[in-house]
Short mmCIF file of N, CA, C and O in Angstrom, two decimals:
data_model
loop_
_atom_site.label_atom_id
_atom_site.label_comp_id
_atom_site.label_asym_id
_atom_site.label_seq_id
_atom_site.Cartn_x
_atom_site.Cartn_y
_atom_site.Cartn_z
N UNK A 1 86.85 93.94 78.10
CA UNK A 1 86.85 92.83 79.21
C UNK A 1 86.20 93.43 80.26
O UNK A 1 86.41 94.51 80.61
N UNK A 2 85.17 92.67 80.76
CA UNK A 2 84.41 92.99 81.98
C UNK A 2 84.66 92.16 83.11
O UNK A 2 84.73 91.03 82.98
N UNK A 3 84.54 92.75 84.20
CA UNK A 3 84.54 92.15 85.56
C UNK A 3 83.53 92.64 86.45
O UNK A 3 83.56 93.94 86.69
N UNK A 4 82.69 91.87 87.13
CA UNK A 4 81.64 92.24 87.96
C UNK A 4 82.35 92.49 89.44
O UNK A 4 83.15 91.65 89.84
N UNK A 5 81.97 93.64 90.10
CA UNK A 5 82.30 93.84 91.40
C UNK A 5 81.22 93.47 92.27
O UNK A 5 80.32 93.98 92.24
N UNK A 6 81.45 92.51 93.15
CA UNK A 6 80.46 92.16 94.06
C UNK A 6 80.66 92.49 95.51
O UNK A 6 81.79 92.60 95.93
N UNK A 7 79.62 92.96 96.12
CA UNK A 7 79.79 93.43 97.53
C UNK A 7 80.70 94.59 97.67
O UNK A 7 81.53 94.47 98.54
N UNK A 8 80.90 95.48 96.84
CA UNK A 8 81.97 96.57 96.81
C UNK A 8 83.33 96.01 97.12
O UNK A 8 84.21 96.62 97.72
N UNK A 9 83.64 94.72 96.48
CA UNK A 9 84.91 94.11 96.85
C UNK A 9 85.86 94.48 95.74
O UNK A 9 85.88 93.49 94.74
N UNK A 10 86.34 95.67 95.58
CA UNK A 10 87.25 95.97 94.38
C UNK A 10 88.53 95.18 94.42
O UNK A 10 88.96 94.87 93.33
N UNK A 11 89.09 94.85 95.39
CA UNK A 11 90.24 94.16 95.37
C UNK A 11 90.28 92.74 94.77
O UNK A 11 91.07 92.42 93.96
N UNK A 12 89.09 92.04 95.10
CA UNK A 12 88.85 90.83 94.44
C UNK A 12 88.61 91.03 92.85
O UNK A 12 89.11 90.25 92.11
N UNK A 13 87.98 92.10 92.61
CA UNK A 13 87.47 92.18 91.06
C UNK A 13 88.89 92.63 90.33
O UNK A 13 89.13 92.10 89.29
N UNK A 14 89.77 93.25 90.93
CA UNK A 14 91.14 93.70 90.34
C UNK A 14 91.97 92.28 90.28
O UNK A 14 92.63 92.25 89.14
N UNK A 15 91.87 91.47 91.22
CA UNK A 15 92.72 90.31 91.12
C UNK A 15 92.13 89.35 89.94
O UNK A 15 92.92 88.71 89.14
N UNK A 16 90.76 89.29 89.77
CA UNK A 16 90.24 88.48 88.77
C UNK A 16 90.50 89.24 87.41
O UNK A 16 90.98 88.43 86.42
N UNK A 17 90.54 90.58 87.27
CA UNK A 17 90.86 91.19 86.12
C UNK A 17 92.35 90.90 85.61
O UNK A 17 92.57 90.70 84.51
N UNK A 18 93.21 91.08 86.63
CA UNK A 18 94.63 90.64 86.31
C UNK A 18 94.94 89.23 85.95
O UNK A 18 95.59 89.05 84.95
N UNK A 19 94.15 88.37 86.51
CA UNK A 19 94.18 87.04 86.02
C UNK A 19 93.68 86.77 84.66
O UNK A 19 94.35 86.17 83.86
N UNK A 20 92.72 87.35 84.37
CA UNK A 20 92.06 87.36 82.98
C UNK A 20 92.95 87.89 81.83
O UNK A 20 93.25 87.32 80.80
N UNK A 21 93.65 89.08 82.24
CA UNK A 21 94.46 89.77 81.43
C UNK A 21 95.76 88.97 81.21
O UNK A 21 96.33 88.84 80.00
N UNK A 22 96.29 88.27 82.27
CA UNK A 22 97.50 87.35 82.21
C UNK A 22 97.05 86.24 81.20
O UNK A 22 97.87 85.96 80.50
N UNK A 23 96.05 85.58 81.26
CA UNK A 23 95.61 84.53 80.60
C UNK A 23 95.50 84.91 79.11
O UNK A 23 95.88 84.02 78.19
N UNK A 24 94.99 86.06 78.81
CA UNK A 24 94.83 86.52 77.46
C UNK A 24 96.03 86.81 76.76
O UNK A 24 96.08 87.16 75.58
N UNK A 25 97.11 87.18 77.52
CA UNK A 25 98.42 87.65 77.08
C UNK A 25 98.42 89.18 76.80
O UNK A 25 99.31 89.59 76.01
N UNK A 26 97.60 89.94 77.54
CA UNK A 26 97.64 91.47 77.31
C UNK A 26 98.91 91.96 77.80
O UNK A 26 99.39 92.98 77.14
N UNK A 27 99.35 91.52 78.90
CA UNK A 27 100.58 92.17 79.56
C UNK A 27 101.85 91.89 78.68
O UNK A 27 102.53 92.83 78.41
N UNK A 28 101.93 90.80 78.11
CA UNK A 28 103.07 90.32 77.17
C UNK A 28 103.02 91.22 75.92
O UNK A 28 103.92 91.71 75.48
N UNK A 29 101.73 91.53 75.34
CA UNK A 29 101.62 92.29 74.19
C UNK A 29 101.98 93.68 74.43
O UNK A 29 102.57 94.34 73.61
N UNK A 30 101.43 94.29 75.58
CA UNK A 30 101.86 95.62 76.04
C UNK A 30 103.29 95.76 76.02
O UNK A 30 104.00 96.79 75.61
N UNK A 31 103.97 95.00 76.80
CA UNK A 31 105.47 94.93 76.84
C UNK A 31 106.24 94.94 75.48
O UNK A 31 107.20 95.60 75.25
N UNK A 32 105.58 94.15 74.60
CA UNK A 32 106.15 94.03 73.16
C UNK A 32 105.86 95.29 72.43
O UNK A 32 106.68 95.62 71.51
N UNK A 33 104.80 96.04 72.62
CA UNK A 33 104.50 97.30 71.91
C UNK A 33 105.19 98.51 72.41
O UNK A 33 104.98 99.51 71.95
N UNK A 34 105.82 98.43 73.70
CA UNK A 34 106.42 99.57 74.36
C UNK A 34 107.78 100.23 73.27
O UNK A 34 107.64 101.48 73.26
N UNK A 35 108.28 99.30 72.58
CA UNK A 35 109.32 100.03 71.86
C UNK A 35 109.28 99.00 70.42
O UNK A 35 108.86 98.03 70.31
N UNK A 36 110.02 99.61 69.51
CA UNK A 36 110.11 99.00 68.08
C UNK A 36 110.97 97.80 68.22
O UNK A 36 111.91 97.88 68.73
N UNK A 37 110.47 96.80 67.44
CA UNK A 37 111.24 95.53 67.32
C UNK A 37 111.59 95.46 65.80
O UNK A 37 110.73 95.46 64.97
N UNK A 38 112.95 95.34 65.63
CA UNK A 38 113.37 95.05 64.23
C UNK A 38 112.81 93.95 63.60
O UNK A 38 112.65 92.89 64.33
N UNK A 39 112.66 93.75 62.41
CA UNK A 39 112.07 92.44 61.78
C UNK A 39 113.04 91.43 61.94
O UNK A 39 112.42 90.13 62.14
N UNK A 40 114.30 91.49 61.82
CA UNK A 40 115.22 90.51 62.19
C UNK A 40 114.98 89.96 63.70
O UNK A 40 115.07 88.66 63.93
N UNK A 41 114.98 90.85 64.57
CA UNK A 41 114.60 90.47 65.98
C UNK A 41 113.32 89.58 66.22
O UNK A 41 113.41 88.90 66.92
N UNK A 42 112.43 90.28 65.46
CA UNK A 42 110.99 89.52 65.66
C UNK A 42 111.08 88.01 64.97
O UNK A 42 110.66 87.31 65.74
N UNK A 43 111.79 87.99 63.76
CA UNK A 43 111.98 86.77 63.23
C UNK A 43 112.63 85.75 64.27
O UNK A 43 112.33 84.59 64.53
N UNK A 44 113.67 86.16 64.83
CA UNK A 44 114.41 85.30 65.80
C UNK A 44 113.60 84.85 67.03
O UNK A 44 113.60 83.85 67.51
N UNK A 45 112.99 85.83 67.56
CA UNK A 45 112.09 85.64 68.65
C UNK A 45 110.95 84.67 68.26
O UNK A 45 110.67 83.76 69.18
N UNK A 46 110.19 84.78 67.29
CA UNK A 46 109.15 83.90 66.90
C UNK A 46 109.64 82.38 66.50
O UNK A 46 108.91 81.67 66.90
N UNK A 47 110.99 82.36 65.96
CA UNK A 47 111.44 81.06 65.79
C UNK A 47 111.81 80.32 67.27
O UNK A 47 111.44 79.23 67.37
N UNK A 48 112.22 81.14 67.99
CA UNK A 48 112.59 80.67 69.30
C UNK A 48 111.35 80.14 70.05
O UNK A 48 111.20 79.08 70.58
N UNK A 49 110.25 80.99 69.83
CA UNK A 49 108.88 80.62 70.58
C UNK A 49 108.43 79.24 70.03
O UNK A 49 107.98 78.49 70.70
N UNK A 50 108.60 79.14 68.59
CA UNK A 50 108.13 77.90 68.04
C UNK A 50 108.86 76.75 68.51
O UNK A 50 108.37 75.80 68.74
N UNK A 51 110.14 76.82 68.73
CA UNK A 51 111.00 75.88 69.07
C UNK A 51 110.61 75.38 70.50
O UNK A 51 110.48 74.11 70.81
N UNK A 52 110.24 76.33 71.47
CA UNK A 52 109.85 76.06 72.80
C UNK A 52 108.57 75.42 72.86
O UNK A 52 108.41 74.52 73.37
N UNK A 53 107.64 75.80 71.97
CA UNK A 53 106.39 75.29 71.89
C UNK A 53 106.53 73.92 71.35
O UNK A 53 105.94 72.87 71.95
N UNK A 54 107.31 73.53 70.38
CA UNK A 54 107.42 72.14 69.87
C UNK A 54 108.15 71.21 70.86
O UNK A 54 107.56 70.08 71.05
N UNK A 55 109.16 71.78 71.66
CA UNK A 55 109.75 70.89 72.71
C UNK A 55 108.72 70.60 73.75
O UNK A 55 108.79 69.49 74.22
N UNK A 56 108.04 71.46 74.05
CA UNK A 56 106.95 71.35 75.09
C UNK A 56 105.94 70.32 74.65
O UNK A 56 105.65 69.35 75.53
N UNK A 57 105.44 70.28 73.49
CA UNK A 57 104.54 69.31 72.98
C UNK A 57 105.08 67.98 72.97
O UNK A 57 104.61 66.94 73.32
N UNK A 58 106.42 67.89 72.58
CA UNK A 58 107.11 66.59 72.49
C UNK A 58 107.39 66.02 73.78
O UNK A 58 107.17 64.86 74.09
N UNK A 59 107.62 66.84 74.73
CA UNK A 59 107.82 66.32 76.14
C UNK A 59 106.39 65.84 76.64
O UNK A 59 106.43 64.78 77.34
N UNK A 60 105.46 66.61 76.44
CA UNK A 60 104.05 66.04 76.86
C UNK A 60 103.64 64.66 76.24
O UNK A 60 103.19 63.86 76.99
N UNK A 61 104.01 64.67 75.07
CA UNK A 61 103.86 63.35 74.16
C UNK A 61 104.55 62.22 74.89
O UNK A 61 103.92 61.23 75.05
N UNK A 62 105.87 62.39 75.20
CA UNK A 62 106.67 61.42 75.77
C UNK A 62 106.25 61.07 77.03
O UNK A 62 106.27 59.87 77.51
N UNK A 63 105.72 61.97 77.83
CA UNK A 63 105.06 61.70 79.24
C UNK A 63 103.87 60.80 79.22
O UNK A 63 103.72 59.94 79.74
N UNK A 64 103.04 61.26 78.15
CA UNK A 64 101.72 60.35 77.86
C UNK A 64 102.25 58.92 77.42
O UNK A 64 101.41 57.94 77.93
N UNK A 65 103.22 58.76 76.67
CA UNK A 65 103.69 57.40 76.35
C UNK A 65 104.35 56.66 77.33
O UNK A 65 104.58 55.58 77.15
N UNK A 66 104.83 57.37 78.35
CA UNK A 66 105.53 56.58 79.61
C UNK A 66 107.00 56.75 79.37
O UNK A 66 107.62 55.97 80.10
N UNK A 67 107.54 57.39 78.36
CA UNK A 67 109.07 57.37 78.13
C UNK A 67 109.67 58.37 79.24
O UNK A 67 110.76 58.29 79.40
N UNK A 68 108.91 59.32 79.68
CA UNK A 68 109.37 60.34 80.83
C UNK A 68 108.49 60.28 81.95
O UNK A 68 107.28 60.07 81.90
N UNK A 69 108.94 60.38 83.10
CA UNK A 69 108.12 60.42 84.30
C UNK A 69 107.18 61.80 84.34
O UNK A 69 107.64 62.86 83.79
N UNK A 70 106.13 61.58 84.71
CA UNK A 70 105.01 62.66 84.69
C UNK A 70 105.43 63.69 85.71
O UNK A 70 106.13 63.23 86.84
N UNK A 71 105.10 64.96 85.76
CA UNK A 71 105.55 65.77 86.63
C UNK A 71 104.99 65.66 87.97
O UNK A 71 103.64 65.34 87.88
N UNK A 72 105.60 66.02 89.03
CA UNK A 72 105.06 65.95 90.27
C UNK A 72 103.96 67.04 90.66
O UNK A 72 104.37 68.12 90.29
N UNK A 73 102.91 66.57 91.25
CA UNK A 73 101.92 67.68 91.43
C UNK A 73 102.16 68.30 92.80
O UNK A 73 102.47 67.63 93.66
N UNK A 74 101.99 69.60 92.81
CA UNK A 74 102.47 70.50 93.92
C UNK A 74 101.24 70.27 94.99
O UNK A 74 100.01 70.33 94.60
N UNK A 75 101.60 70.05 96.23
CA UNK A 75 100.51 69.89 97.23
C UNK A 75 99.89 71.31 97.54
O UNK A 75 100.76 72.32 97.79
N UNK A 76 98.61 71.46 97.47
CA UNK A 76 98.08 72.93 97.69
C UNK A 76 97.67 72.84 99.24
O UNK A 76 96.97 71.91 99.77
N UNK A 77 97.94 73.97 99.91
CA UNK A 77 97.69 74.07 101.23
C UNK A 77 96.68 75.36 101.33
O UNK A 77 96.91 76.21 100.78
N UNK A 78 95.57 75.01 102.31
CA UNK A 78 94.72 76.09 102.40
C UNK A 78 94.29 76.12 103.89
O UNK A 78 94.28 75.22 104.67
#
C-alpha cells in the first residue's frame, strides 16, 4: 500500500494511510492474528458475522421497500 506525501505533510499522509488500512480491514486482521483462535471459536464468530451481514442486508432491503424509515443523515459541520 502506498501513500504519497505532498509538501512534506507527513501527518496528512499518515491519516490517509490509516483510513485506507481501516477500509481494507488490516487492523481487524492484525488483531485476529495476535493470538490463536480455536476452530470452534472461529466457527462461532464466522456464523455470528454471517447473521449480522444478513440482518443488515434485510434491514436495507426493508428500508428500500418503505417498510422501515430511512436512517437520518447526520448534519456535517465545517
